[in-house]
């Protein structure tokens, strides 16, 4: 028996961009930031910060940061969502998945909060 070891795929290093102070994002609401030419919607919900693309894939409008946040249940778990302010299509805040169309999603971005500052990771 021959065993060959394959090294794990190399993860793309992230470029971290300081976006704003955590206090700049009111709990339950969103803000928009321009990061590397991309509009990113940031939400401070239930003590966590989430970052998703700001462009609504159903309308093409950059409005997700103005969406309404809430929760829903999936598999017995309570999850957080944001609904677009235009057609009310909802997206999971953690995964970006559309709750209305399984083939549609928002891009998501890694977030970290250090010293009260919000940082977004992007692959550059």
mmCIF file with all atom_site columns, C-alpha atoms in Angstrom:
data_model
loop_
_atom_site.group_PDB
_atom_site.id
_atom_site.type_symbol
_atom_site.label_atom_id
_atom_site.label_alt_id
_atom_site.label_comp_id
_atom_site.label_asym_id
_atom_site.label_entity_id
_atom_site.label_seq_id
_atom_site.pdbx_PDB_ins_code
_atom_site.Cartn_x
_atom_site.Cartn_y
_atom_site.Cartn_z
_atom_site.occupancy
_atom_site.B_iso_or_equiv
_atom_site.pdbx_formal_charge
_atom_site.auth_seq_id
_atom_site.auth_comp_id
_atom_site.auth_asym_id
_atom_site.auth_atom_id
_atom_site.pdbx_PDB_model_num
ATOM 1   C CA . UNK A 1 1   ? 0.000   0.000  0.000  1.00 0.00 ? 1   UNK A CA 1
ATOM 2   C CA . UNK A 1 2   ? 1.323   3.405  -0.983 1.00 0.00 ? 2   UNK A CA 1
ATOM 3   C CA . UNK A 1 3   ? 0.382   6.431  0.961  1.00 0.00 ? 3   UNK A CA 1
ATOM 4   C CA . UNK A 1 4   ? 0.951   9.798  -0.623 1.00 0.00 ? 4   UNK A CA 1
ATOM 5   C CA . UNK A 1 5   ? 0.570   12.939 1.346  1.00 0.00 ? 5   UNK A CA 1
ATOM 6   C CA . UNK A 1 6   ? -0.882  15.974 -0.314 1.00 0.00 ? 6   UNK A CA 1
ATOM 7   C CA . UNK A 1 7   ? -0.114  19.255 1.363  1.00 0.00 ? 7   UNK A CA 1
ATOM 8   C CA . UNK A 1 8   ? -3.196  21.262 2.326  1.00 0.00 ? 8   UNK A CA 1
ATOM 9   C CA . UNK A 1 9   ? -4.145  24.011 -0.122 1.00 0.00 ? 9   UNK A CA 1
ATOM 10  C CA . UNK A 1 10  ? -2.472  27.265 0.651  1.00 0.00 ? 10  UNK A CA 1
ATOM 11  C CA . UNK A 1 11  ? -4.955  29.822 1.852  1.00 0.00 ? 11  UNK A CA 1
ATOM 12  C CA . UNK A 1 12  ? -4.863  33.178 0.149  1.00 0.00 ? 12  UNK A CA 1
ATOM 13  C CA . UNK A 1 13  ? -3.397  35.676 2.589  1.00 0.00 ? 13  UNK A CA 1
ATOM 14  C CA . UNK A 1 14  ? -5.816  38.363 3.654  1.00 0.00 ? 14  UNK A CA 1
ATOM 15  C CA . UNK A 1 15  ? -5.188  42.047 3.402  1.00 0.00 ? 15  UNK A CA 1
ATOM 16  C CA . UNK A 1 16  ? -6.864  43.677 6.442  1.00 0.00 ? 16  UNK A CA 1
ATOM 17  C CA . UNK A 1 17  ? -8.375  47.115 6.008  1.00 0.00 ? 17  UNK A CA 1
ATOM 18  C CA . UNK A 1 18  ? -9.368  49.301 8.969  1.00 0.00 ? 18  UNK A CA 1
ATOM 19  C CA . UNK A 1 19  ? -12.899 50.490 8.246  1.00 0.00 ? 19  UNK A CA 1
ATOM 20  C CA . UNK A 1 20  ? -14.343 52.387 11.200 1.00 0.00 ? 20  UNK A CA 1
ATOM 21  C CA . UNK A 1 21  ? -14.825 52.379 14.942 1.00 0.00 ? 21  UNK A CA 1
ATOM 22  C CA . UNK A 1 22  ? -17.282 49.826 16.293 1.00 0.00 ? 22  UNK A CA 1
ATOM 23  C CA . UNK A 1 23  ? -19.246 52.678 17.879 1.00 0.00 ? 23  UNK A CA 1
ATOM 24  C CA . UNK A 1 24  ? -19.845 54.064 14.347 1.00 0.00 ? 24  UNK A CA 1
ATOM 25  C CA . UNK A 1 25  ? -22.161 51.101 13.615 1.00 0.00 ? 25  UNK A CA 1
ATOM 26  C CA . UNK A 1 26  ? -25.325 51.380 15.670 1.00 0.00 ? 26  UNK A CA 1
ATOM 27  C CA . UNK A 1 27  ? -26.541 48.001 16.960 1.00 0.00 ? 27  UNK A CA 1
ATOM 28  C CA . UNK A 1 28  ? -29.055 46.429 14.589 1.00 0.00 ? 28  UNK A CA 1
ATOM 29  C CA . UNK A 1 29  ? -28.228 48.805 11.749 1.00 0.00 ? 29  UNK A CA 1
ATOM 30  C CA . UNK A 1 30  ? -25.853 48.781 8.806  1.00 0.00 ? 30  UNK A CA 1
ATOM 31  C CA . UNK A 1 31  ? -23.324 51.097 7.231  1.00 0.00 ? 31  UNK A CA 1
ATOM 32  C CA . UNK A 1 32  ? -21.565 50.993 3.882  1.00 0.00 ? 32  UNK A CA 1
ATOM 33  C CA . UNK A 1 33  ? -17.801 51.143 3.317  1.00 0.00 ? 33  UNK A CA 1
ATOM 34  C CA . UNK A 1 34  ? -15.803 51.256 0.089  1.00 0.00 ? 34  UNK A CA 1
ATOM 35  C CA . UNK A 1 35  ? -13.006 48.674 0.329  1.00 0.00 ? 35  UNK A CA 1
ATOM 36  C CA . UNK A 1 36  ? -10.681 48.021 -2.590 1.00 0.00 ? 36  UNK A CA 1
ATOM 37  C CA . UNK A 1 37  ? -13.321 49.470 -4.936 1.00 0.00 ? 37  UNK A CA 1
ATOM 38  C CA . UNK A 1 38  ? -16.116 47.247 -3.579 1.00 0.00 ? 38  UNK A CA 1
ATOM 39  C CA . UNK A 1 39  ? -19.075 48.462 -1.555 1.00 0.00 ? 39  UNK A CA 1
ATOM 40  C CA . UNK A 1 40  ? -19.348 46.405 1.641  1.00 0.00 ? 40  UNK A CA 1
ATOM 41  C CA . UNK A 1 41  ? -22.338 46.485 3.998  1.00 0.00 ? 41  UNK A CA 1
ATOM 42  C CA . UNK A 1 42  ? -21.407 46.153 7.679  1.00 0.00 ? 42  UNK A CA 1
ATOM 43  C CA . UNK A 1 43  ? -23.907 45.209 10.381 1.00 0.00 ? 43  UNK A CA 1
ATOM 44  C CA . UNK A 1 44  ? -23.539 45.165 14.155 1.00 0.00 ? 44  UNK A CA 1
ATOM 45  C CA . UNK A 1 45  ? -26.115 42.636 15.309 1.00 0.00 ? 45  UNK A CA 1
ATOM 46  C CA . UNK A 1 46  ? -26.343 40.614 18.538 1.00 0.00 ? 46  UNK A CA 1
ATOM 47  C CA . UNK A 1 47  ? -22.850 41.684 19.577 1.00 0.00 ? 47  UNK A CA 1
ATOM 48  C CA . UNK A 1 48  ? -21.210 40.546 16.314 1.00 0.00 ? 48  UNK A CA 1
ATOM 49  C CA . UNK A 1 49  ? -20.116 42.443 13.204 1.00 0.00 ? 49  UNK A CA 1
ATOM 50  C CA . UNK A 1 50  ? -20.949 40.978 9.792  1.00 0.00 ? 50  UNK A CA 1
ATOM 51  C CA . UNK A 1 51  ? -19.772 42.134 6.367  1.00 0.00 ? 51  UNK A CA 1
ATOM 52  C CA . UNK A 1 52  ? -21.562 41.300 3.111  1.00 0.00 ? 52  UNK A CA 1
ATOM 53  C CA . UNK A 1 53  ? -21.664 42.825 -0.337 1.00 0.00 ? 53  UNK A CA 1
ATOM 54  C CA . UNK A 1 54  ? -23.790 45.954 -0.581 1.00 0.00 ? 54  UNK A CA 1
ATOM 55  C CA . UNK A 1 55  ? -25.173 45.180 -4.058 1.00 0.00 ? 55  UNK A CA 1
ATOM 56  C CA . UNK A 1 56  ? -28.604 43.535 -4.050 1.00 0.00 ? 56  UNK A CA 1
ATOM 57  C CA . UNK A 1 57  ? -28.312 40.724 -6.643 1.00 0.00 ? 57  UNK A CA 1
ATOM 58  C CA . UNK A 1 58  ? -32.050 40.862 -7.375 1.00 0.00 ? 58  UNK A CA 1
ATOM 59  C CA . UNK A 1 59  ? -32.208 44.566 -8.286 1.00 0.00 ? 59  UNK A CA 1
ATOM 60  C CA . UNK A 1 60  ? -28.579 45.538 -8.916 1.00 0.00 ? 60  UNK A CA 1
ATOM 61  C CA . UNK A 1 61  ? -28.937 48.452 -6.500 1.00 0.00 ? 61  UNK A CA 1
ATOM 62  C CA . UNK A 1 62  ? -26.335 49.128 -3.787 1.00 0.00 ? 62  UNK A CA 1
ATOM 63  C CA . UNK A 1 63  ? -28.781 49.125 -0.870 1.00 0.00 ? 63  UNK A CA 1
ATOM 64  C CA . UNK A 1 64  ? -28.104 46.143 1.393  1.00 0.00 ? 64  UNK A CA 1
ATOM 65  C CA . UNK A 1 65  ? -26.523 48.374 4.075  1.00 0.00 ? 65  UNK A CA 1
ATOM 66  C CA . UNK A 1 66  ? -29.958 50.016 4.429  1.00 0.00 ? 66  UNK A CA 1
ATOM 67  C CA . UNK A 1 67  ? -31.659 46.641 4.908  1.00 0.00 ? 67  UNK A CA 1
ATOM 68  C CA . UNK A 1 68  ? -33.691 45.461 7.856  1.00 0.00 ? 68  UNK A CA 1
ATOM 69  C CA . UNK A 1 69  ? -32.022 42.941 10.183 1.00 0.00 ? 69  UNK A CA 1
ATOM 70  C CA . UNK A 1 70  ? -33.809 40.129 11.931 1.00 0.00 ? 70  UNK A CA 1
ATOM 71  C CA . UNK A 1 71  ? -33.619 36.430 12.669 1.00 0.00 ? 71  UNK A CA 1
ATOM 72  C CA . UNK A 1 72  ? -34.975 33.165 11.309 1.00 0.00 ? 72  UNK A CA 1
ATOM 73  C CA . UNK A 1 73  ? -34.811 29.473 12.220 1.00 0.00 ? 73  UNK A CA 1
ATOM 74  C CA . UNK A 1 74  ? -32.982 26.803 10.249 1.00 0.00 ? 74  UNK A CA 1
ATOM 75  C CA . UNK A 1 75  ? -32.459 23.283 11.519 1.00 0.00 ? 75  UNK A CA 1
ATOM 76  C CA . UNK A 1 76  ? -33.421 24.287 15.032 1.00 0.00 ? 76  UNK A CA 1
ATOM 77  C CA . UNK A 1 77  ? -30.884 27.144 15.095 1.00 0.00 ? 77  UNK A CA 1
ATOM 78  C CA . UNK A 1 78  ? -31.697 30.824 15.238 1.00 0.00 ? 78  UNK A CA 1
ATOM 79  C CA . UNK A 1 79  ? -29.736 32.674 12.569 1.00 0.00 ? 79  UNK A CA 1
ATOM 80  C CA . UNK A 1 80  ? -29.442 36.328 11.629 1.00 0.00 ? 80  UNK A CA 1
ATOM 81  C CA . UNK A 1 81  ? -30.568 37.826 8.344  1.00 0.00 ? 81  UNK A CA 1
ATOM 82  C CA . UNK A 1 82  ? -30.842 41.090 6.464  1.00 0.00 ? 82  UNK A CA 1
ATOM 83  C CA . UNK A 1 83  ? -33.681 41.933 4.085  1.00 0.00 ? 83  UNK A CA 1
ATOM 84  C CA . UNK A 1 84  ? -33.096 44.236 1.143  1.00 0.00 ? 84  UNK A CA 1
ATOM 85  C CA . UNK A 1 85  ? -35.063 47.484 1.518  1.00 0.00 ? 85  UNK A CA 1
ATOM 86  C CA . UNK A 1 86  ? -36.344 47.252 -2.077 1.00 0.00 ? 86  UNK A CA 1
ATOM 87  C CA . UNK A 1 87  ? -37.916 43.843 -2.747 1.00 0.00 ? 87  UNK A CA 1
ATOM 88  C CA . UNK A 1 88  ? -37.421 42.460 0.801  1.00 0.00 ? 88  UNK A CA 1
ATOM 89  C CA . UNK A 1 89  ? -35.344 39.497 -0.379 1.00 0.00 ? 89  UNK A CA 1
ATOM 90  C CA . UNK A 1 90  ? -33.551 38.144 2.706  1.00 0.00 ? 90  UNK A CA 1
ATOM 91  C CA . UNK A 1 91  ? -29.957 36.952 3.095  1.00 0.00 ? 91  UNK A CA 1
ATOM 92  C CA . UNK A 1 92  ? -28.169 35.069 5.875  1.00 0.00 ? 92  UNK A CA 1
ATOM 93  C CA . UNK A 1 93  ? -25.753 37.543 7.484  1.00 0.00 ? 93  UNK A CA 1
ATOM 94  C CA . UNK A 1 94  ? -23.076 34.921 8.135  1.00 0.00 ? 94  UNK A CA 1
ATOM 95  C CA . UNK A 1 95  ? -23.089 33.033 4.828  1.00 0.00 ? 95  UNK A CA 1
ATOM 96  C CA . UNK A 1 96  ? -24.655 35.572 2.443  1.00 0.00 ? 96  UNK A CA 1
ATOM 97  C CA . UNK A 1 97  ? -27.060 32.894 1.148  1.00 0.00 ? 97  UNK A CA 1
ATOM 98  C CA . UNK A 1 98  ? -30.365 34.102 -0.207 1.00 0.00 ? 98  UNK A CA 1
ATOM 99  C CA . UNK A 1 99  ? -33.320 32.795 1.788  1.00 0.00 ? 99  UNK A CA 1
ATOM 100 C CA . UNK A 1 100 ? -35.510 33.210 -1.297 1.00 0.00 ? 100 UNK A CA 1
ATOM 101 C CA . UNK A 1 101 ? -33.365 31.719 -4.100 1.00 0.00 ? 101 UNK A CA 1
ATOM 102 C CA . UNK A 1 102 ? -30.827 28.987 -3.336 1.00 0.00 ? 102 UNK A CA 1
ATOM 103 C CA . UNK A 1 103 ? -28.723 29.951 -6.362 1.00 0.00 ? 103 UNK A CA 1
ATOM 104 C CA . UNK A 1 104 ? -28.181 33.536 -5.258 1.00 0.00 ? 104 UNK A CA 1
ATOM 105 C CA . UNK A 1 105 ? -25.955 34.939 -2.549 1.00 0.00 ? 105 UNK A CA 1
ATOM 106 C CA . UNK A 1 106 ? -24.104 38.000 -1.338 1.00 0.00 ? 106 UNK A CA 1
ATOM 107 C CA . UNK A 1 107 ? -20.321 37.918 -1.003 1.00 0.00 ? 107 UNK A CA 1
ATOM 108 C CA . UNK A 1 108 ? -19.170 37.751 2.612  1.00 0.00 ? 108 UNK A CA 1
ATOM 109 C CA . UNK A 1 109 ? -16.010 39.173 4.134  1.00 0.00 ? 109 UNK A CA 1
ATOM 110 C CA . UNK A 1 110 ? -14.053 38.195 7.245  1.00 0.00 ? 110 UNK A CA 1
ATOM 111 C CA . UNK A 1 111 ? -14.338 40.723 10.071 1.00 0.00 ? 111 UNK A CA 1
ATOM 112 C CA . UNK A 1 112 ? -12.325 41.302 13.189 1.00 0.00 ? 112 UNK A CA 1
ATOM 113 C CA . UNK A 1 113 ? -12.691 43.905 15.910 1.00 0.00 ? 113 UNK A CA 1
ATOM 114 C CA . UNK A 1 114 ? -9.530  45.008 17.698 1.00 0.00 ? 114 UNK A CA 1
ATOM 115 C CA . UNK A 1 115 ? -9.282  47.849 20.166 1.00 0.00 ? 115 UNK A CA 1
ATOM 116 C CA . UNK A 1 116 ? -12.749 49.061 19.230 1.00 0.00 ? 116 UNK A CA 1
ATOM 117 C CA . UNK A 1 117 ? -11.832 49.282 15.515 1.00 0.00 ? 117 UNK A CA 1
ATOM 118 C CA . UNK A 1 118 ? -13.492 47.206 12.778 1.00 0.00 ? 118 UNK A CA 1
ATOM 119 C CA . UNK A 1 119 ? -11.241 45.521 10.202 1.00 0.00 ? 119 UNK A CA 1
ATOM 120 C CA . UNK A 1 120 ? -12.332 43.781 6.999  1.00 0.00 ? 120 UNK A CA 1
ATOM 121 C CA . UNK A 1 121 ? -10.228 41.126 5.316  1.00 0.00 ? 121 UNK A CA 1
ATOM 122 C CA . UNK A 1 122 ? -9.983  40.974 1.570  1.00 0.00 ? 122 UNK A CA 1
ATOM 123 C CA . UNK A 1 123 ? -7.916  38.733 -0.666 1.00 0.00 ? 123 UNK A CA 1
ATOM 124 C CA . UNK A 1 124 ? -5.463  40.886 -2.600 1.00 0.00 ? 124 UNK A CA 1
#
